[in-house]
Coordinates of C-alpha atoms in Angstrom, one line a residue:
Chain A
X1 CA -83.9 -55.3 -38.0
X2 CA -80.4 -54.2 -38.8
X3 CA -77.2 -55.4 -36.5
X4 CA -75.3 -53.7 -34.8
X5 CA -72.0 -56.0 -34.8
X6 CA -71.2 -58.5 -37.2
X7 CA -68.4 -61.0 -36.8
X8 CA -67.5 -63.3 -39.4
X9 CA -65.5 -66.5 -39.6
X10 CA -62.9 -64.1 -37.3
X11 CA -59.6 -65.5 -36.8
X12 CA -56.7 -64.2 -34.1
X13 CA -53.4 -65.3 -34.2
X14 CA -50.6 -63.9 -32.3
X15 CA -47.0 -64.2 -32.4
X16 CA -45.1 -64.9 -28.8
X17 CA -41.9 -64.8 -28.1
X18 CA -40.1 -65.9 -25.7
X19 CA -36.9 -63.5 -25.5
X20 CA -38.7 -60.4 -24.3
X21 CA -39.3 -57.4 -26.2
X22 CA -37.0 -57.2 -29.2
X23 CA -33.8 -55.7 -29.9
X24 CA -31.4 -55.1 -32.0
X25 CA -29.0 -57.4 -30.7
X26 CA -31.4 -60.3 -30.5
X27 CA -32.6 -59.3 -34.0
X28 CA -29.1 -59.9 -35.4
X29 CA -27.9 -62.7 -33.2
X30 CA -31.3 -64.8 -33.8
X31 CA -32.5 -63.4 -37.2
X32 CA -32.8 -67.0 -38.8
X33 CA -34.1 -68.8 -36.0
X34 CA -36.0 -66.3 -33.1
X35 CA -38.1 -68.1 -30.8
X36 CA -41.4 -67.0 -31.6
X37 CA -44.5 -69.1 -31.4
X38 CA -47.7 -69.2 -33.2
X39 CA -50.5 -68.6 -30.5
X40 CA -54.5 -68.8 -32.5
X41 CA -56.7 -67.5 -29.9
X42 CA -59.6 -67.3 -32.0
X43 CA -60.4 -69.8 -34.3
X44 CA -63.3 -68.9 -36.5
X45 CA -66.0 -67.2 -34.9
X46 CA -69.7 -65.9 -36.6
X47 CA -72.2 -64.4 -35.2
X48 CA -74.5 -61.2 -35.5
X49 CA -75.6 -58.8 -33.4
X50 CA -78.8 -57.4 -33.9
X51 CA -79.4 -53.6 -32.6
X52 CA -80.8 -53.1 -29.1
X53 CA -79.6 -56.2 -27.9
X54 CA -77.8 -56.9 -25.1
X55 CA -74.9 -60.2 -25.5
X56 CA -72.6 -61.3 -22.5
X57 CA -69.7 -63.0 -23.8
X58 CA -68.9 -65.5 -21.0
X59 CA -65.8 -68.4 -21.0
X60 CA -62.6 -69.2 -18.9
X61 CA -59.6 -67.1 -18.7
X62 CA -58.0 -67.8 -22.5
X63 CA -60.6 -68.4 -24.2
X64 CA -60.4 -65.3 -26.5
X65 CA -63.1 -63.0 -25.0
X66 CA -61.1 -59.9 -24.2
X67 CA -59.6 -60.3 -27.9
X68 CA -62.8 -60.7 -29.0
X69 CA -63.3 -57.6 -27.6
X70 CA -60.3 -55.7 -28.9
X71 CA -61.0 -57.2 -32.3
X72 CA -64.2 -55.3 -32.3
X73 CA -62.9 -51.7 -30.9
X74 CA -60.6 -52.2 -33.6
X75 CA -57.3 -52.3 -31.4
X76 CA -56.0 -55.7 -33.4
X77 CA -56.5 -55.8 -36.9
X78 CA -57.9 -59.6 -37.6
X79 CA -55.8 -62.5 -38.9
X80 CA -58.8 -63.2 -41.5
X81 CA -62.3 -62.9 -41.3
X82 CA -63.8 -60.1 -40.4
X83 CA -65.5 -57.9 -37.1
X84 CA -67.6 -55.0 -37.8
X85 CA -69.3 -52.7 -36.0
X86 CA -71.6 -50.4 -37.7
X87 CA -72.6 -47.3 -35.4
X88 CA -70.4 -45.1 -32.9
X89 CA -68.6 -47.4 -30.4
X90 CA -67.8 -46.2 -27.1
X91 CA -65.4 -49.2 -25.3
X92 CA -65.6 -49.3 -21.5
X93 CA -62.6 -51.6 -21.9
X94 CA -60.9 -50.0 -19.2
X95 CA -62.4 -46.7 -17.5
X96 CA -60.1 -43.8 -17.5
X97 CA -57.1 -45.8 -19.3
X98 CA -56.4 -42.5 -20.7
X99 CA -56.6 -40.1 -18.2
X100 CA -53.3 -38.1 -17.6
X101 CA -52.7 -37.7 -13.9
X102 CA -51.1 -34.4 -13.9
X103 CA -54.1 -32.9 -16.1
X104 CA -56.9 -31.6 -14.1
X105 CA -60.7 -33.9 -14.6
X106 CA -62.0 -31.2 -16.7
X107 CA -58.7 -31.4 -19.1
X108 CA -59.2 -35.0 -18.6
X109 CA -62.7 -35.2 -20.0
X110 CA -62.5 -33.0 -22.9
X111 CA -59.2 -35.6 -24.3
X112 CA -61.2 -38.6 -23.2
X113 CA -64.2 -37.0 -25.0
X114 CA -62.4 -36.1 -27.9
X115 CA -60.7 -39.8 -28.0
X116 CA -63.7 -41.5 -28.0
X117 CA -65.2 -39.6 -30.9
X118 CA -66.9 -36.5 -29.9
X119 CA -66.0 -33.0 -31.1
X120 CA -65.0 -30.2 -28.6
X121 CA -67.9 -28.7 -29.3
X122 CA -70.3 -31.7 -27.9
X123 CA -67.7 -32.1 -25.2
X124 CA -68.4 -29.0 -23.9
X125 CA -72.3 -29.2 -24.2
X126 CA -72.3 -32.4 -21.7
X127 CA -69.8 -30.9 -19.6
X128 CA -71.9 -30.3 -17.0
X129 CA -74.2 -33.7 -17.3
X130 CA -70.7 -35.6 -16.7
X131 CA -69.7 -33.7 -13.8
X132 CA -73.0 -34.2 -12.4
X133 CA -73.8 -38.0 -13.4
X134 CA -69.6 -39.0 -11.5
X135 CA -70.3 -36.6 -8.6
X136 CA -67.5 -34.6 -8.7
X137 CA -68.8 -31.3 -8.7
X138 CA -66.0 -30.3 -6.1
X139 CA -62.9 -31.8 -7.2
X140 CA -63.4 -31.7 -11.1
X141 CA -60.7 -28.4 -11.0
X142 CA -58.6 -30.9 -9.5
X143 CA -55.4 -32.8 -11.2
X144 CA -56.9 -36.5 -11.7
X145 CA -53.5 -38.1 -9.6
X146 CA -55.1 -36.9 -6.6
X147 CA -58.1 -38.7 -6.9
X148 CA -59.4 -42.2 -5.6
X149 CA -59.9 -44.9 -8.0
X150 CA -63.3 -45.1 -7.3
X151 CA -63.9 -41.1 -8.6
X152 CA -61.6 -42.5 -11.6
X153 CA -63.8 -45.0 -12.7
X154 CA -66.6 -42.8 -11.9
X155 CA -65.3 -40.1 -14.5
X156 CA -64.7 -42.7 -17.0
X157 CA -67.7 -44.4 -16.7
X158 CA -69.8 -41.1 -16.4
X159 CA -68.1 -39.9 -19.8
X160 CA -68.3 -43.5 -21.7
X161 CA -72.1 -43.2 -21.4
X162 CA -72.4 -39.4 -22.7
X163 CA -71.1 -40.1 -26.0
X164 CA -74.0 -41.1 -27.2
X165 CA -72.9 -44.7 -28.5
X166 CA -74.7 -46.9 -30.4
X167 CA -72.7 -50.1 -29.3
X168 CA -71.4 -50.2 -26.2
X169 CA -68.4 -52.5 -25.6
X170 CA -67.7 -53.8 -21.8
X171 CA -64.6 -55.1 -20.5
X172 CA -65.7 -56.8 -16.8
X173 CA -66.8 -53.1 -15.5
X174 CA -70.2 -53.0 -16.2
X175 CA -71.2 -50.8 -13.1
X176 CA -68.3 -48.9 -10.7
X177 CA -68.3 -47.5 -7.3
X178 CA -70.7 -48.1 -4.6
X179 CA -74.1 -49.3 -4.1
X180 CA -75.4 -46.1 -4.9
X181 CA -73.3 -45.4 -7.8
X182 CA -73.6 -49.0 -9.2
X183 CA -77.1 -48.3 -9.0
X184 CA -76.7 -45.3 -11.4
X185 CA -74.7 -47.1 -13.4
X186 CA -77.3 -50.1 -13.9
X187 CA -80.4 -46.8 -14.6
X188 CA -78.0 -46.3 -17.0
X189 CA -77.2 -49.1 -19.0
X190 CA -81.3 -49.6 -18.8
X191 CA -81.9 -46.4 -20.4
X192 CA -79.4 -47.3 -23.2
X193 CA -80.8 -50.0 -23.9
X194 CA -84.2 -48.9 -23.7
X195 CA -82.9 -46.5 -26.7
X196 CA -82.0 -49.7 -28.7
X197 CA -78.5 -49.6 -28.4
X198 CA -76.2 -52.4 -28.6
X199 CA -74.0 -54.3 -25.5
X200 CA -71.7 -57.0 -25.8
X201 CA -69.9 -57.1 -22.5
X202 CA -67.2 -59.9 -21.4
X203 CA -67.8 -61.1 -18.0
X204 CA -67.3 -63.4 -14.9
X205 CA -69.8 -62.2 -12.8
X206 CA -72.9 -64.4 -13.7
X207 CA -75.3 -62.4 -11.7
X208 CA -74.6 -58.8 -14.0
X209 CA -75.0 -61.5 -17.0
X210 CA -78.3 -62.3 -15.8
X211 CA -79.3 -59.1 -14.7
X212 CA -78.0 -57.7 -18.6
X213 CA -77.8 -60.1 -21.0
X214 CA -80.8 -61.0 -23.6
X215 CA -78.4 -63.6 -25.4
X216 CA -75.3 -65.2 -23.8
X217 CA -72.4 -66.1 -26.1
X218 CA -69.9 -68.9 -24.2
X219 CA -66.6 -68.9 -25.8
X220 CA -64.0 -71.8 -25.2
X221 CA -60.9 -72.0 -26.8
X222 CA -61.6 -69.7 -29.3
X223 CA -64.5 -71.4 -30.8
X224 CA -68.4 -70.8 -30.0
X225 CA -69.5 -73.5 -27.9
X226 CA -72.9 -72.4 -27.5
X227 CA -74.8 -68.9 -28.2
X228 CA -78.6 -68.5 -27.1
X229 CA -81.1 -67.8 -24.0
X230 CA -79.2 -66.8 -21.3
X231 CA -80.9 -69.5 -18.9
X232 CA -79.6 -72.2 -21.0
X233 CA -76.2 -71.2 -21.6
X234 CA -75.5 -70.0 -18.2
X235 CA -77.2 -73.5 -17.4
X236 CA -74.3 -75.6 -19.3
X237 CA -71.6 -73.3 -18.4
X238 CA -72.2 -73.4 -14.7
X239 CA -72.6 -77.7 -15.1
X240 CA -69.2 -78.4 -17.3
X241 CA -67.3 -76.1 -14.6
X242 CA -68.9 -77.8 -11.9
X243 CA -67.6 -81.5 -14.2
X244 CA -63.7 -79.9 -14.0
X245 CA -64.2 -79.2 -10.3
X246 CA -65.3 -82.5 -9.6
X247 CA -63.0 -84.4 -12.2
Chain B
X1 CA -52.3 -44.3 -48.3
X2 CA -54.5 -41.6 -49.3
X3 CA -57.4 -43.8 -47.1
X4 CA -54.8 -43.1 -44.7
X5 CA -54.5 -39.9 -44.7
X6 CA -58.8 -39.7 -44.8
X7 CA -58.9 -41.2 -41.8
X8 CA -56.0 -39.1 -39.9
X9 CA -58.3 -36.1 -41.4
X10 CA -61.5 -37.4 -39.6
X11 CA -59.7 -37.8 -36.3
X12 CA -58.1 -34.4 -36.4
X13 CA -60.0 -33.3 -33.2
X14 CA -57.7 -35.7 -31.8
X15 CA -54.4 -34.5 -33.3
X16 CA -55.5 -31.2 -31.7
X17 CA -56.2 -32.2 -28.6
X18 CA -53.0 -34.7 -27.8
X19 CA -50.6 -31.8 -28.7
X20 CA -52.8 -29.1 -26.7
X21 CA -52.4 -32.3 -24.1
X22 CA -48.7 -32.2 -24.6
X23 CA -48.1 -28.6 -24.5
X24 CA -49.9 -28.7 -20.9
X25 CA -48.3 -31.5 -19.5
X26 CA -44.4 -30.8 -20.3
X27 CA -44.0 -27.8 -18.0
X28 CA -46.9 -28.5 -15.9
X29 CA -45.3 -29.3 -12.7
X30 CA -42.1 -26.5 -13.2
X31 CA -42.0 -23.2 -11.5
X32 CA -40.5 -21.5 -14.8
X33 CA -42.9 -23.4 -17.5
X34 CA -42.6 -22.4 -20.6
X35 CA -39.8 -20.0 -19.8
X36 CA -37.5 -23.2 -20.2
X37 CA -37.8 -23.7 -23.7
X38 CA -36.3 -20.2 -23.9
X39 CA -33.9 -20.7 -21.0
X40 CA -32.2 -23.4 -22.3
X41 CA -31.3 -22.1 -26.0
X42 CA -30.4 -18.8 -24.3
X43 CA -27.6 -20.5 -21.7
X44 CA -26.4 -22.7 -24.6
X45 CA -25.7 -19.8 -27.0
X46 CA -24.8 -17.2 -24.4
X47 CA -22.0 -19.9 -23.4
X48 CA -21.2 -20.9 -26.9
X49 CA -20.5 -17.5 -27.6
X50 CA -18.2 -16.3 -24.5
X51 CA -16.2 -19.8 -26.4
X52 CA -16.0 -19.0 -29.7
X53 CA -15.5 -15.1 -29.3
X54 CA -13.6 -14.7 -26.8
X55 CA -11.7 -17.7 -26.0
X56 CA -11.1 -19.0 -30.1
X57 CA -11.2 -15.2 -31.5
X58 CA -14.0 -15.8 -33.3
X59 CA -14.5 -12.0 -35.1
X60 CA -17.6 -12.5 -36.8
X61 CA -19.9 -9.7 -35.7
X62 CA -23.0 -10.9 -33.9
X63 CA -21.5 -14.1 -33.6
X64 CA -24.6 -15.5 -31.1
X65 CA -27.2 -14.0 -33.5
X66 CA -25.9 -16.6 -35.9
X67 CA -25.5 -19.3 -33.4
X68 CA -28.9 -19.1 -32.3
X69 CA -30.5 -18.8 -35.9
X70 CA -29.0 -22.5 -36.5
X71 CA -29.3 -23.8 -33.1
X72 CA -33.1 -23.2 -32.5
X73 CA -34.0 -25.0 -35.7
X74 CA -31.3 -27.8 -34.7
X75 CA -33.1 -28.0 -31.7
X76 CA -36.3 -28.7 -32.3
X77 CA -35.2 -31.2 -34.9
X78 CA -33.7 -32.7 -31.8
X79 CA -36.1 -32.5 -29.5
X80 CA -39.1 -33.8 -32.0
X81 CA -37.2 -37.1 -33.1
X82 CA -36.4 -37.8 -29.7
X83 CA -39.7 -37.1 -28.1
X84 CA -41.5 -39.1 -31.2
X85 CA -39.1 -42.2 -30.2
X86 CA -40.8 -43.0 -27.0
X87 CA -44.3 -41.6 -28.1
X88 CA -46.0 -44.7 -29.5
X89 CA -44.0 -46.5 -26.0
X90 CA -45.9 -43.9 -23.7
X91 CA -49.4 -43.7 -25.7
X92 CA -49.3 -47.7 -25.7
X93 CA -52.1 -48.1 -22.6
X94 CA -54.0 -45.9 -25.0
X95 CA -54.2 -47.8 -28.3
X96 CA -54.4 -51.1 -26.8
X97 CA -57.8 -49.8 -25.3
X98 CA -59.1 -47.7 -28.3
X99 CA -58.9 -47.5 -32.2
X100 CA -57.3 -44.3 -33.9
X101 CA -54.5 -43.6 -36.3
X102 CA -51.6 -44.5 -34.5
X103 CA -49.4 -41.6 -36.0
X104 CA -51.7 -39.2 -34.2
X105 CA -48.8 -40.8 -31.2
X106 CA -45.6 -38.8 -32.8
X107 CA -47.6 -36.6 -34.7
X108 CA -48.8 -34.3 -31.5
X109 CA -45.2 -35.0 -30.1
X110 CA -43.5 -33.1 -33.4
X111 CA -46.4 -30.7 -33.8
X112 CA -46.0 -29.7 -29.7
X113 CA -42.3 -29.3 -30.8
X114 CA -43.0 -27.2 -33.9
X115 CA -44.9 -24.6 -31.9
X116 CA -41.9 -24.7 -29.6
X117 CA -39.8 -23.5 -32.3
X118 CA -41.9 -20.9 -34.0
X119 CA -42.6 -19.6 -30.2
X120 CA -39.0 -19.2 -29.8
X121 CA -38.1 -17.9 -33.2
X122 CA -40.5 -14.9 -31.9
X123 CA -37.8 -14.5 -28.9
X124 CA -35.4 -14.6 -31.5
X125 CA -36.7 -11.4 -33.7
X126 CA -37.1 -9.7 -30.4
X127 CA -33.1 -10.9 -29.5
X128 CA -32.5 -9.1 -33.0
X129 CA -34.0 -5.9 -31.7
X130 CA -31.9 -6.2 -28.5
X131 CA -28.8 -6.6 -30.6
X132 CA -29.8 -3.9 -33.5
X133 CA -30.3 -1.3 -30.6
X134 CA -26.8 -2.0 -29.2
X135 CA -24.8 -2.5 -32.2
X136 CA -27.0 -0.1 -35.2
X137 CA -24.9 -0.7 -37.7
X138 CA -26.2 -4.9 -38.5
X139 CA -29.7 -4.2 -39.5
X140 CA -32.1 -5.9 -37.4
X141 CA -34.3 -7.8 -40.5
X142 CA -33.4 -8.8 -44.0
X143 CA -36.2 -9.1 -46.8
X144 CA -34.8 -12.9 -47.0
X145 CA -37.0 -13.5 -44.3
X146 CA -40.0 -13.8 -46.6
X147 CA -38.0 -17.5 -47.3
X148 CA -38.7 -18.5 -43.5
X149 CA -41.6 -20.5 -44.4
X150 CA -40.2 -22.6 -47.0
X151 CA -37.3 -23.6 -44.8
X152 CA -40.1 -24.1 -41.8
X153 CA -42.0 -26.7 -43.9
X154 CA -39.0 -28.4 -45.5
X155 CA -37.7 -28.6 -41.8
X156 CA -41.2 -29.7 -40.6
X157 CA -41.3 -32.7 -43.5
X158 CA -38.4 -33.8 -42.5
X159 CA -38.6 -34.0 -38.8
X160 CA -42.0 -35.9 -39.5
X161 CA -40.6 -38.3 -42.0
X162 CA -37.8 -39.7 -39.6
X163 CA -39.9 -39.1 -36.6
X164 CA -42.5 -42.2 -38.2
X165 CA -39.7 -44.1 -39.2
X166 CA -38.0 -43.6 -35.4
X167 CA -41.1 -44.0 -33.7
X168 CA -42.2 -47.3 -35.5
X169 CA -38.4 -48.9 -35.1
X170 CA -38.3 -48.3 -31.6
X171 CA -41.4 -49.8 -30.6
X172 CA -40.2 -52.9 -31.5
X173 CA -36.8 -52.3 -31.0
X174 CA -35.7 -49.7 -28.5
X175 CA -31.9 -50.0 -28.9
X176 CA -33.0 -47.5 -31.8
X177 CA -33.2 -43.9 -29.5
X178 CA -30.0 -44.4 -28.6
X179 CA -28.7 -44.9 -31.7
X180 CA -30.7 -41.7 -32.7
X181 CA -29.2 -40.2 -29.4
X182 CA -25.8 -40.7 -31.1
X183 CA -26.6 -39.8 -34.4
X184 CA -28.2 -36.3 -33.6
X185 CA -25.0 -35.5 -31.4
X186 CA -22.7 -36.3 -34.7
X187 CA -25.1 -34.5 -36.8
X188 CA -24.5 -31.6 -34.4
X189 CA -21.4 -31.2 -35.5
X190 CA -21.5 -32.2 -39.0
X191 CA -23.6 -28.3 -39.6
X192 CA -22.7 -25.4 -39.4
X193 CA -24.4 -24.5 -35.9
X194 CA -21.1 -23.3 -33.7
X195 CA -19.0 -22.8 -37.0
X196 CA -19.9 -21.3 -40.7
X197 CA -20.7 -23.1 -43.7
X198 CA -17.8 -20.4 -45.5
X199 CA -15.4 -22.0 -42.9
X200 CA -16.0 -25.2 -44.9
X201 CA -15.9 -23.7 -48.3
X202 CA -12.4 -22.4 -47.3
X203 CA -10.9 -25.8 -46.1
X204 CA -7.7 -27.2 -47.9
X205 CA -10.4 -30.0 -48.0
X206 CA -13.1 -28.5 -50.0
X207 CA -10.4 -26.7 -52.3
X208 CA -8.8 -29.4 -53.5
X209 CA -11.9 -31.5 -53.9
X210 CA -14.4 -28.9 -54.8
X211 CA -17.1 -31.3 -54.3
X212 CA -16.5 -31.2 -50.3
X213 CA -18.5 -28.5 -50.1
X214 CA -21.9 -29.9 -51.9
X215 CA -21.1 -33.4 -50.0
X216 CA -21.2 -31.2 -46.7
X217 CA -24.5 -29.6 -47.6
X218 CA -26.1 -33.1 -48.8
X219 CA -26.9 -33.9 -45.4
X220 CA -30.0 -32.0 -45.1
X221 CA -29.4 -30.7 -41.3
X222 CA -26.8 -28.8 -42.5
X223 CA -28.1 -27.6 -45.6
X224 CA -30.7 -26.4 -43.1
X225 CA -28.2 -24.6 -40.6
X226 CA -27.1 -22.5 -43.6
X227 CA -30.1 -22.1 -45.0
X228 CA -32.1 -20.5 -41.4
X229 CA -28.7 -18.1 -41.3
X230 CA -29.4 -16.8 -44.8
X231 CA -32.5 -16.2 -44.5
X232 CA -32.4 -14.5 -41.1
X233 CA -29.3 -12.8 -40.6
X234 CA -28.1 -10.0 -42.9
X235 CA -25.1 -11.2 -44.4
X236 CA -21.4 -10.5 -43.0
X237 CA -18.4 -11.6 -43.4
X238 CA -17.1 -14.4 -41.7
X239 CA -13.6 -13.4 -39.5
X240 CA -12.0 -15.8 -37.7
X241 CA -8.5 -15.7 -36.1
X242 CA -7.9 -13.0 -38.2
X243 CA -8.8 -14.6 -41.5
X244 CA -11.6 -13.1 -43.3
X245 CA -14.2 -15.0 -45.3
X246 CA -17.1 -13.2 -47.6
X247 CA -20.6 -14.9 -47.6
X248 CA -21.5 -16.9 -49.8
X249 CA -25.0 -16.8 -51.1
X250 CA -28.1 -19.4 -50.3
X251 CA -27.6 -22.4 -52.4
X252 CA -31.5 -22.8 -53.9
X253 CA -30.3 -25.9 -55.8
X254 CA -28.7 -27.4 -52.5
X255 CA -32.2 -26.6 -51.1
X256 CA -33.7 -28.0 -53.1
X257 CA -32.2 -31.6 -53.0
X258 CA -33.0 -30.5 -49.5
X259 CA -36.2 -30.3 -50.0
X260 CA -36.8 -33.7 -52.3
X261 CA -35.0 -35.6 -49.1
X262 CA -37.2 -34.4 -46.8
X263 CA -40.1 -34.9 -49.0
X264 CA -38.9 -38.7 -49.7
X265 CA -38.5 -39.1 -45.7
X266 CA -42.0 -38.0 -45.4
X267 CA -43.5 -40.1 -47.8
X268 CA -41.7 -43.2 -46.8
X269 CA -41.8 -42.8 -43.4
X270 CA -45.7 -42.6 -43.3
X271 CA -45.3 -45.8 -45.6
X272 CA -43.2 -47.5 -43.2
X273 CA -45.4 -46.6 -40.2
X274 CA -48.4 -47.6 -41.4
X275 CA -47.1 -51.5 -42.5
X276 CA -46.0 -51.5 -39.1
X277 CA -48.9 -49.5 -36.8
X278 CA -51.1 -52.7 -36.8
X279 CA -48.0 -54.6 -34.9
X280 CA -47.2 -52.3 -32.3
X281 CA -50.2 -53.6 -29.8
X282 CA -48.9 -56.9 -30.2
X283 CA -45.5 -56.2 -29.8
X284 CA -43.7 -59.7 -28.2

């Protein structure tokens, strides 16, 4: 079977500072000696995803998993090694990060469409299934700023899952809104990956990792510390947190 | 950089979209809209004018048809590199979420610009009628104008080339808008936008040092100014406090060193960006 993702001996490495954002003074004051500090948040990490499956990536705050994530929607470019994802990539990294406020939702799903890799064209011919799947028959004519945050993240989720990806990537929001709506959302993560494709979603909720996940990746300081069943991960995890709360 | 380029050509939906985005969004909330882009020119000139004609007896006939055939141009050129400055800023939610050519960012911001301009400079043929039906005797078109293009692309390559450069730099360092901020006012003055380039030509400056005059039109802005008033006004000559000065003819060697400066900006600016795109999401 082909994969999907394919990470390989991937390395991260960011530069901190401690001054702030950069300027020119500080530029000239400290150009010999600016306070910046090498930070590796990933330190070497294989694996392979093969298509149709689903992989929560599960570890304490820092460990690297949102990178990891970045790394793959190619927002970073690596330090060395290499992440690849072969197939269209919708990221659900964070629903309706680019929504304008004073654009109306329908302006609003055509650029979000667009940005994530659809023509116009196939914009408009799902048009109407978005709309319908985030409910918002009555206020899509609507400038998005006067919206709740729930019909936000009902409008970004509703148009992440009608691009037609191949690999979806999940940042925490695997399912938005209400019972109801999480519901839908859940019907239609099933459905995507009853039409083999791909999920590797970061997460702290243990109970949408076991309700997802066929495989469960467990990062910890940007190394693999274990990468199988889901029972036996989560198994592991769950008993060296419980060790640090005792301890 | 031609991969580069490949991929800015695959995303070009995109590129569409973000300045259809931007040309919706900058008037959106206003009573007047687009109406402003138009306004503003209008005031300056129209104020500019009452200045130099009446108040420094300025005789030049159809003094604010000059004035505006420089300013527009100088305007967007204005408006573009100080719009691209903050674009990579503002798009930054976007790109640390999703993967696309960053210089889609300033790209839209100069291309929303551009269509600014060539809107106005429609306005502009229609103030040329206004004025040909008041004063019949200055003839409304010249056959120069078949050169608009050029100058519209040289302008266009330009812009772009130091709008890359200006929107890399001040992601990292924002001290640089307002050192653009300072520059473009100095520039302002530096071409011939409320004066003529035959003004310069006549200075005790430029006649004892007869190389004044090509230093002046070095800096491509104001080969630029005197190029758009070539190529759109019928020539005149150039009165002022008496004195009268005839027109001198397009320089098309100037414009072209124009040209190659504009072209090296391009090239190198795209260079510069894309060493520095892969920073900007992990700016300190």
């Amino acid at each position: 079977m082909s994969n999907a993702i394919e990470v390989h001996d991937l390395r991260k490495e960011f530069l901190v500072s401690h001054s702030g954002v950069g300027s020119v003074k500080t530029l000239l004051l400290w150009w010999r000696k600016r306070q910046l500090e090498h930070l590796e948040v990933l330190k070497g990490i294989t694996f392979e995803v093969p298509r149709g499956q689903s992989v929560a990536v599960v570890g304490r705050n820092g460990a690297g998993k949102s990178t990891l994530l970045s790394l793959l929607a190619r927002v970073y470019k690596p330090t060395s090694g290499s992440a690849t994802v072969i197939g269209r990539v919708a990221p659900l990294l964070e629903l309706g990060a680019g929504f304008h406020p004073d654009l109306t939702g329908i302006e609003n799903v055509y650029f979000n469409g667009v940005v994530l890799g659809l023509t116009r064209k196939e914009v408009e011919a799902r048009l109407d299934s978005i709309i319908e799947f985030a409910e918002l028959k009555r206020h899509i004519d609507a400038p998005v700023r006067t919206y709740s945050s729930g019909m936000v993240a009902r409008l970004g989720f509703a148009i992440a899952v009608h691009v037609d990806a191949e690999v979806l990537l999940v940042d925490e929001v695997l399912a938005v809104g209400d019972m109801e709506f999480e519901q839908k959302c859940y019907a239609a993560i099933d459905r995507f990956r009853a039409n083999t494709g791909s999920i590797l979603f970061v997460s702290h909720d243990l109970d949408a990792v076991r309700r997802v996940a066929d495989r469960v990746i467990w990062l910890r300081d940007g190394v693999v510390e274990m990468d199988g069943d889901p029972v036996q991960v989560l198994d592991h995890y769950i008993k060296a947190h419980e060790g640090l709360l005792e301890g | 950089m031609l991969a580069e380029l490949k991929e800015l050509w695959r995303f070009r939906e995109l590129l569409v979209s973000l300045i259809e985005r931007e040309l919706k969004i900058r008037y959106k909330n206003s009573y007047l809209g687009f109406m402003w882009s138009l306004l503003n020119p209008l005031i300056t000139v129209g104020v500019m004018t009452v200045v130099f004609k009446y108040l420094l007896d300025n005789g030049t006939g159809s003094l604010s048809v000059y004035i505006l055939a420089a300013y527009l141009p100088f305007m967007f050129f204005q408006l573009a590199l100080m719009d691209s400055a903050q674009s990579v800023i503002v798009g930054l939610p976007l790109i640390k979420k999703i993967y696309f050519p960053r210089e889609i960012l300033p790209l839209a911001t100069i291309c929303a610009n551009f269509i600014h301009l060539l809107l106005a400079l429609l306005v502009f043929f229609a103030y040329l009628l206004v004025v040909w039906i008041r004063h019949p005797q200055v003839p409304p078109f010249t056959a120069t104008i078949v050169y608009l293009p050029i100058l519209l692309v040289i302008n266009f390559a330009l812009a772009t080339g130091l709008g890359l450069i200006i929107s890399a730099l001040n992601t990292f360092y924002e001290d640089v808008k307002y050192m653009v901020g300072v520059a473009l006012y100095l520039l302002f003055f530096l071409s011939p936008i409320m004066y003529f380039s035959e003004q310069v030509a006549a200075s005790s400056a430029a006649k004892a040092n007869p190389w004044v005059y090509g230093l002046y039109h070095l800096n491509p802005v104001a080969m630029l100014a005197t190029a758009y008033r070539k190529v759109l006004v019928a020539p005149q000559e150039v009165v002022v406090n008496g004195v009268k000065h005839d027109p001198l003819p397009l320089d098309w060697g100037m414009l072209g060193v124009t040209a190659l400066i504009s072209l090296i900006a391009l090239v190198g600016g795209y260079h510069l960006f894309n060493r520095m795109k892969w920073r900007f999401v992990e700016r300190p």
